[in-house]
PDB file of C-alpha atoms and ligand atoms in Angstrom:
ATOM      1  CA  UNK F   1      12.978  -8.506  28.030  1.00  0.00           C
ATOM      2  CA  UNK F   2      12.691  -4.753  28.151  1.00  0.00           C
ATOM      3  CA  UNK F   3      13.551  -1.805  25.974  1.00  0.00           C
ATOM      4  CA  UNK F   4      13.816  -3.871  22.825  1.00  0.00           C
ATOM      5  CA  UNK F   5      12.545  -1.819  19.932  1.00  0.00           C
ATOM      6  CA  UNK F   6      10.981  -3.700  17.068  1.00  0.00           C
ATOM      7  CA  UNK F   7      10.145  -1.563  14.055  1.00  0.00           C
ATOM      8  CA  UNK F   8       6.559  -1.841  12.935  1.00  0.00           C
ATOM      9  CA  UNK F   9       5.704  -0.388   9.525  1.00  0.00           C
ATOM     10  CA  UNK F  10       2.549   1.041  11.090  1.00  0.00           C
ATOM     11  CA  UNK F  11       4.752   3.319  13.149  1.00  0.00           C
ATOM     12  CA  UNK F  12       6.041   4.975  10.015  1.00  0.00           C
ATOM     13  CA  UNK F  13       3.075   6.357   8.111  1.00  0.00           C
ATOM     14  CA  UNK F  14       3.919   8.800   5.347  1.00  0.00           C
ATOM     15  CA  UNK F  15       4.245  12.280   6.764  1.00  0.00           C
ATOM     16  CA  UNK F  16       2.365  14.980   4.986  1.00  0.00           C
ATOM     17  CA  UNK F  17       4.482  18.097   5.019  1.00  0.00           C
ATOM     18  CA  UNK F  18       3.167  21.549   5.780  1.00  0.00           C
ATOM     19  CA  UNK F  19       3.437  22.882   2.255  1.00  0.00           C
ATOM     20  CA  UNK F  20       0.099  23.440   0.562  1.00  0.00           C
ATOM     21  CA  UNK F  21       0.043  22.611  -3.116  1.00  0.00           C
ATOM     22  CA  UNK F  22      -1.916  24.342  -5.806  1.00  0.00           C
ATOM     23  CA  UNK F  23      -2.776  21.906  -8.570  1.00  0.00           C
ATOM     24  CA  UNK F  24      -2.817  23.712 -11.876  1.00  0.00           C
ATOM     25  CA  UNK F  25      -3.305  21.158 -14.633  1.00  0.00           C
ATOM     26  CA  UNK F  26      -4.632  23.849 -16.936  1.00  0.00           C
ATOM     27  CA  UNK F  27      -1.084  25.049 -17.330  1.00  0.00           C
ATOM     28  CA  UNK F  28      -0.233  21.965 -19.330  1.00  0.00           C
ATOM     29  CA  UNK F  29      -1.841  20.337 -22.292  1.00  0.00           C
ATOM     30  CA  UNK F  30      -3.277  17.643 -20.068  1.00  0.00           C
ATOM     31  CA  UNK F  31      -6.942  17.481 -19.259  1.00  0.00           C
ATOM     32  CA  UNK F  32      -8.251  17.387 -15.728  1.00  0.00           C
ATOM     33  CA  UNK F  33     -10.179  14.155 -15.606  1.00  0.00           C
ATOM     34  CA  UNK F  34     -11.755  14.259 -12.186  1.00  0.00           C
ATOM     35  CA  UNK F  35     -10.959  14.960  -8.601  1.00  0.00           C
ATOM     36  CA  UNK F  36     -10.126  11.271  -8.029  1.00  0.00           C
ATOM     37  CA  UNK F  37      -6.795  11.980  -9.673  1.00  0.00           C
ATOM     38  CA  UNK F  38      -5.717  14.127  -6.780  1.00  0.00           C
ATOM     39  CA  UNK F  39      -3.520  12.455  -4.193  1.00  0.00           C
ATOM     40  CA  UNK F  40      -5.182  11.470  -0.978  1.00  0.00           C
ATOM     41  CA  UNK F  41      -3.774  10.425   2.327  1.00  0.00           C
ATOM     42  CA  UNK F  42      -3.280   6.685   2.626  1.00  0.00           C
ATOM     43  CA  UNK F  43      -6.282   5.095   4.304  1.00  0.00           C
ATOM     44  CA  UNK F  44      -4.315   2.375   6.018  1.00  0.00           C
ATOM     45  CA  UNK F  45      -1.172   2.460   8.053  1.00  0.00           C
ATOM     46  CA  UNK F  46       0.497  -0.224   5.985  1.00  0.00           C
ATOM     47  CA  UNK F  47       3.915   0.789   4.729  1.00  0.00           C
ATOM     48  CA  UNK F  48       3.130   2.682   1.505  1.00  0.00           C
ATOM     49  CA  UNK F  49       6.138   1.225  -0.287  1.00  0.00           C
ATOM     50  CA  UNK F  50       5.050  -2.318   0.571  1.00  0.00           C
ATOM     51  CA  UNK F  51       1.420  -1.542  -0.298  1.00  0.00           C
ATOM     52  CA  UNK F  52       2.148   0.220  -3.596  1.00  0.00           C
ATOM     53  CA  UNK F  53       3.418  -2.752  -5.612  1.00  0.00           C
ATOM     54  CA  UNK F  54       0.394  -4.826  -4.538  1.00  0.00           C
ATOM     55  CA  UNK F  55      -1.862  -2.457  -6.474  1.00  0.00           C
ATOM     56  CA  UNK F  56      -2.131  -1.976 -10.208  1.00  0.00           C
ATOM     57  CA  UNK F  57       0.436   0.367 -11.709  1.00  0.00           C
ATOM     58  CA  UNK F  58      -2.239   3.009 -12.141  1.00  0.00           C
ATOM     59  CA  UNK F  59      -3.689   2.749  -8.633  1.00  0.00           C
ATOM     60  CA  UNK F  60      -0.273   2.455  -6.987  1.00  0.00           C
ATOM     61  CA  UNK F  61       1.174   5.273  -9.129  1.00  0.00           C
ATOM     62  CA  UNK F  62       3.963   2.914 -10.134  1.00  0.00           C
ATOM     63  CA  UNK F  63       5.907   4.008 -13.186  1.00  0.00           C
ATOM     64  CA  UNK F  64       8.114   0.950 -13.544  1.00  0.00           C
ATOM     65  CA  UNK F  65       8.682  -2.473 -11.985  1.00  0.00           C
ATOM     66  CA  UNK F  66      12.123  -4.031 -11.954  1.00  0.00           C
ATOM     67  CA  UNK F  67      13.245  -7.354 -10.554  1.00  0.00           C
ATOM     68  CA  UNK F  68      14.371  -5.980  -7.182  1.00  0.00           C
ATOM     69  CA  UNK F  69      13.203  -2.369  -7.224  1.00  0.00           C
ATOM     70  CA  UNK F  70      10.369  -0.257  -8.561  1.00  0.00           C
ATOM     71  CA  UNK F  71       9.706   3.403  -9.392  1.00  0.00           C
ATOM     72  CA  UNK F  72       6.755   5.146  -7.753  1.00  0.00           C
ATOM     73  CA  UNK F  73       5.407   8.706  -7.891  1.00  0.00           C
ATOM     74  CA  UNK F  74       5.707  10.756  -4.713  1.00  0.00           C
ATOM     75  CA  UNK F  75       2.262  11.712  -3.381  1.00  0.00           C
ATOM     76  CA  UNK F  76       3.710  14.850  -1.813  1.00  0.00           C
ATOM     77  CA  UNK F  77       6.153  15.964  -4.485  1.00  0.00           C
ATOM     78  CA  UNK F  78       8.966  18.407  -3.830  1.00  0.00           C
ATOM     79  CA  UNK F  79       8.612  19.362  -7.451  1.00  0.00           C
ATOM     80  CA  UNK F  80       6.647  18.289 -10.514  1.00  0.00           C
ATOM     81  CA  UNK F  81       7.567  14.777 -11.575  1.00  0.00           C
ATOM     82  CA  UNK F  82       9.118  13.717  -8.259  1.00  0.00           C
ATOM     83  CA  UNK F  83       9.788   9.982  -8.494  1.00  0.00           C
ATOM     84  CA  UNK F  84      11.167   7.484  -5.985  1.00  0.00           C
ATOM     85  CA  UNK F  85      13.132   4.279  -6.487  1.00  0.00           C
ATOM     86  CA  UNK F  86      12.375   1.663  -3.817  1.00  0.00           C
ATOM     87  CA  UNK F  87      13.438  -1.918  -3.209  1.00  0.00           C
ATOM     88  CA  UNK F  88      10.519  -4.340  -2.900  1.00  0.00           C
ATOM     89  CA  UNK F  89      12.096  -5.545   0.322  1.00  0.00           C
ATOM     90  CA  UNK F  90      11.130  -3.628   3.467  1.00  0.00           C
ATOM     91  CA  UNK F  91      14.555  -2.418   4.613  1.00  0.00           C
ATOM     92  CA  UNK F  92      15.448   0.995   5.976  1.00  0.00           C
ATOM     93  CA  UNK F  93      19.072   1.432   4.978  1.00  0.00           C
ATOM     94  CA  UNK F  94      20.998   1.073   1.755  1.00  0.00           C
ATOM     95  CA  UNK F  95      23.525  -1.056   3.628  1.00  0.00           C
ATOM     96  CA  UNK F  96      20.870  -3.749   3.927  1.00  0.00           C
ATOM     97  CA  UNK F  97      20.563  -4.252   0.164  1.00  0.00           C
ATOM     98  CA  UNK F  98      22.297  -7.218  -1.396  1.00  0.00           C
ATOM     99  CA  UNK F  99      24.477  -6.745  -4.480  1.00  0.00           C
ATOM    100  CA  UNK F 100      21.739  -7.378  -7.017  1.00  0.00           C
ATOM    101  CA  UNK F 101      19.338  -5.031  -5.256  1.00  0.00           C
ATOM    102  CA  UNK F 102      21.970  -2.339  -4.925  1.00  0.00           C
ATOM    103  CA  UNK F 103      22.943  -2.574  -8.569  1.00  0.00           C
ATOM    104  CA  UNK F 104      19.375  -2.340  -9.817  1.00  0.00           C
ATOM    105  CA  UNK F 105      18.589   0.410  -7.286  1.00  0.00           C
ATOM    106  CA  UNK F 106      21.310   2.660  -8.685  1.00  0.00           C
ATOM    107  CA  UNK F 107      20.863   1.609 -12.274  1.00  0.00           C
ATOM    108  CA  UNK F 108      17.135   2.344 -12.035  1.00  0.00           C
ATOM    109  CA  UNK F 109      18.013   5.774 -10.652  1.00  0.00           C
ATOM    110  CA  UNK F 110      20.022   6.584 -13.770  1.00  0.00           C
ATOM    111  CA  UNK F 111      17.234   5.171 -15.892  1.00  0.00           C
ATOM    112  CA  UNK F 112      14.784   7.450 -14.069  1.00  0.00           C
ATOM    113  CA  UNK F 113      16.936  10.442 -14.975  1.00  0.00           C
ATOM    114  CA  UNK F 114      16.897   9.363 -18.613  1.00  0.00           C
ATOM    115  CA  UNK F 115      13.127   8.934 -18.448  1.00  0.00           C
ATOM    116  CA  UNK F 116      12.735  12.450 -17.070  1.00  0.00           C
ATOM    117  CA  UNK F 117      15.058  13.818 -19.721  1.00  0.00           C
ATOM    118  CA  UNK F 118      12.862  12.226 -22.378  1.00  0.00           C
ATOM    119  CA  UNK F 119       9.531  13.233 -20.853  1.00  0.00           C
ATOM    120  CA  UNK F 120      10.164  16.723 -19.543  1.00  0.00           C
ATOM    121  CA  UNK F 121      13.751  17.837 -20.262  1.00  0.00           C
ATOM    122  CA  UNK F 122      14.810  19.034 -16.804  1.00  0.00           C
ATOM    123  CA  UNK F 123      17.803  21.340 -16.401  1.00  0.00           C
ATOM    124  CA  UNK F 124      19.024  19.434 -13.346  1.00  0.00           C
ATOM    125  CA  UNK F 125      18.136  16.834 -10.714  1.00  0.00           C
ATOM    126  CA  UNK F 126      18.100  16.385  -6.959  1.00  0.00           C
ATOM    127  CA  UNK F 127      18.847  12.780  -6.072  1.00  0.00           C
ATOM    128  CA  UNK F 128      19.229  11.444  -2.585  1.00  0.00           C
ATOM    129  CA  UNK F 129      18.162   9.298   0.308  1.00  0.00           C
ATOM    130  CA  UNK F 130      17.137  10.330   3.801  1.00  0.00           C
ATOM    131  CA  UNK F 131      17.953   7.314   5.955  1.00  0.00           C
ATOM    132  CA  UNK F 132      16.433   7.173   9.402  1.00  0.00           C
ATOM    133  CA  UNK F 133      13.860   9.465  10.961  1.00  0.00           C
ATOM    134  CA  UNK F 134      16.561  11.710  12.354  1.00  0.00           C
ATOM    135  CA  UNK F 135      17.746  12.318   8.792  1.00  0.00           C
ATOM    136  CA  UNK F 136      14.300  13.362   7.672  1.00  0.00           C
ATOM    137  CA  UNK F 137      12.971  10.182   6.120  1.00  0.00           C
ATOM    138  CA  UNK F 138       9.183  10.371   5.874  1.00  0.00           C
ATOM    139  CA  UNK F 139       8.890   6.582   5.630  1.00  0.00           C
ATOM    140  CA  UNK F 140      12.038   5.656   7.523  1.00  0.00           C
ATOM    141  CA  UNK F 141      11.336   1.952   7.629  1.00  0.00           C
ATOM    142  CA  UNK F 142      11.422   1.490   3.859  1.00  0.00           C
ATOM    143  CA  UNK F 143      14.353   2.755   1.821  1.00  0.00           C
ATOM    144  CA  UNK F 144      13.536   5.109  -1.043  1.00  0.00           C
ATOM    145  CA  UNK F 145      15.749   7.187  -3.297  1.00  0.00           C
ATOM    146  CA  UNK F 146      14.280  10.534  -4.335  1.00  0.00           C
ATOM    147  CA  UNK F 147      14.718  11.556  -7.954  1.00  0.00           C
ATOM    148  CA  UNK F 148      13.501  15.121  -8.390  1.00  0.00           C
ATOM    149  CA  UNK F 149      13.702  16.929 -11.714  1.00  0.00           C
ATOM    150  CA  UNK F 150      14.578  20.616 -11.600  1.00  0.00           C
ATOM    151  CA  UNK F 151      14.088  23.381 -14.106  1.00  0.00           C
ATOM    152  CA  UNK F 152      15.624  26.805 -14.260  1.00  0.00           C
ATOM    153  CA  UNK F 153      13.207  29.103 -12.463  1.00  0.00           C
ATOM    154  CA  UNK F 154      11.219  26.357 -10.720  1.00  0.00           C
ATOM    155  CA  UNK F 155      12.266  27.564  -7.285  1.00  0.00           C
ATOM    156  CA  UNK F 156      10.274  30.741  -7.520  1.00  0.00           C
ATOM    157  CA  UNK F 157       9.052  32.863  -4.652  1.00  0.00           C
ATOM    158  CA  UNK F 158       5.797  30.993  -4.130  1.00  0.00           C
ATOM    159  CA  UNK F 159       6.996  28.228  -1.798  1.00  0.00           C
ATOM    160  CA  UNK F 160       8.624  30.778   0.459  1.00  0.00           C
ATOM    161  CA  UNK F 161       5.967  33.453   0.425  1.00  0.00           C
ATOM    162  CA  UNK F 162       2.785  31.439   0.263  1.00  0.00           C
ATOM    163  CA  UNK F 163       3.901  27.979   1.451  1.00  0.00           C
ATOM    164  CA  UNK F 164       2.458  26.825  -1.838  1.00  0.00           C
ATOM    165  CA  UNK F 165       3.916  25.116  -4.831  1.00  0.00           C
ATOM    166  CA  UNK F 166       2.261  25.076  -8.207  1.00  0.00           C
ATOM    167  CA  UNK F 167       1.839  21.590  -9.563  1.00  0.00           C
ATOM    168  CA  UNK F 168       1.079  21.958 -13.249  1.00  0.00           C
ATOM    169  CA  UNK F 169       0.418  18.303 -13.966  1.00  0.00           C
ATOM    170  CA  UNK F 170      -1.566  15.566 -12.263  1.00  0.00           C
ATOM    171  CA  UNK F 171       0.272  12.626 -10.744  1.00  0.00           C
ATOM    172  CA  UNK F 172      -1.640  10.103 -12.806  1.00  0.00           C
ATOM    173  CA  UNK F 173      -0.777  11.851 -16.055  1.00  0.00           C
ATOM    174  CA  UNK F 174       2.825  12.131 -15.006  1.00  0.00           C
ATOM    175  CA  UNK F 175       2.879   8.436 -14.157  1.00  0.00           C
ATOM    176  CA  UNK F 176       1.457   7.552 -17.567  1.00  0.00           C
ATOM    177  CA  UNK F 177       4.138   9.552 -19.340  1.00  0.00           C
ATOM    178  CA  UNK F 178       6.910   8.100 -17.197  1.00  0.00           C
ATOM    179  CA  UNK F 179       5.637   4.523 -17.568  1.00  0.00           C
ATOM    180  CA  UNK F 180       5.709   4.826 -21.339  1.00  0.00           C
ATOM    181  CA  UNK F 181       9.271   6.174 -21.307  1.00  0.00           C
ATOM    182  CA  UNK F 182      10.446   3.544 -18.805  1.00  0.00           C
ATOM    183  CA  UNK F 183       9.104   0.776 -21.009  1.00  0.00           C
ATOM    184  CA  UNK F 184      10.810   2.258 -24.015  1.00  0.00           C
ATOM    185  CA  UNK F 185      14.191   3.005 -22.412  1.00  0.00           C
ATOM    186  CA  UNK F 186      14.654   0.162 -19.888  1.00  0.00           C
ATOM    187  CA  UNK F 187      16.040  -2.351 -22.438  1.00  0.00           C
ATOM    188  CA  UNK F 188      18.876   0.056 -23.276  1.00  0.00           C
ATOM    189  CA  UNK F 189      19.833  -0.119 -19.606  1.00  0.00           C
ATOM    190  CA  UNK F 190      19.526  -3.904 -19.528  1.00  0.00           C
ATOM    191  CA  UNK F 191      16.694  -3.575 -17.041  1.00  0.00           C
ATOM    192  CA  UNK F 192      14.941  -5.246 -15.354  1.00  0.00           C
ATOM    193  CA  UNK F 193      17.825  -7.425 -14.224  1.00  0.00           C
ATOM    194  CA  UNK F 194      17.560 -11.031 -15.333  1.00  0.00           C
TER     195      UNK F 194
HETATM  196 ZN1   ZN C 201       7.740  -1.362   3.367  1.00  0.00          ZN
END
């Protein structure tokens, strides 16, 4: 048997992009606790979306756990508050989800928007999935839907000029705020699925 490609999660470590981020928690009313709150590169090559749910919510930066999917903070956010909805199951394409998974996947995405609206009142959202490495998926082997809040004026000159984005809030604080809102709002969305 030759030329048979078997996907190994270890072949798809999260890709750190080239954008440097300037963490500026002092801009918000949150207090910088310690440097441990800063994101670090994963120490293992295990699929991060399989590894995440095995940790505590705090350690895994998980904002919400459903029956088939969960919401996790992005370690390398495109913007403040960047969240991802992932199935627990290690599949790469949305076509591989069964009906229950697909329903909760999309329903949790709308719930995530409502959570963001409650926590930080965005003016808009970017929502989408990169499926396959060729399409730009950082962790191609494990499906994840990006939910990125946007505010008027957030796309300022800094990312272009300095390859830097200002991140005015720490991931752990953002997770805490999201988790609280998820818990509060999920029942209105009949989530998690029974
Ligand atoms: Zn996985």
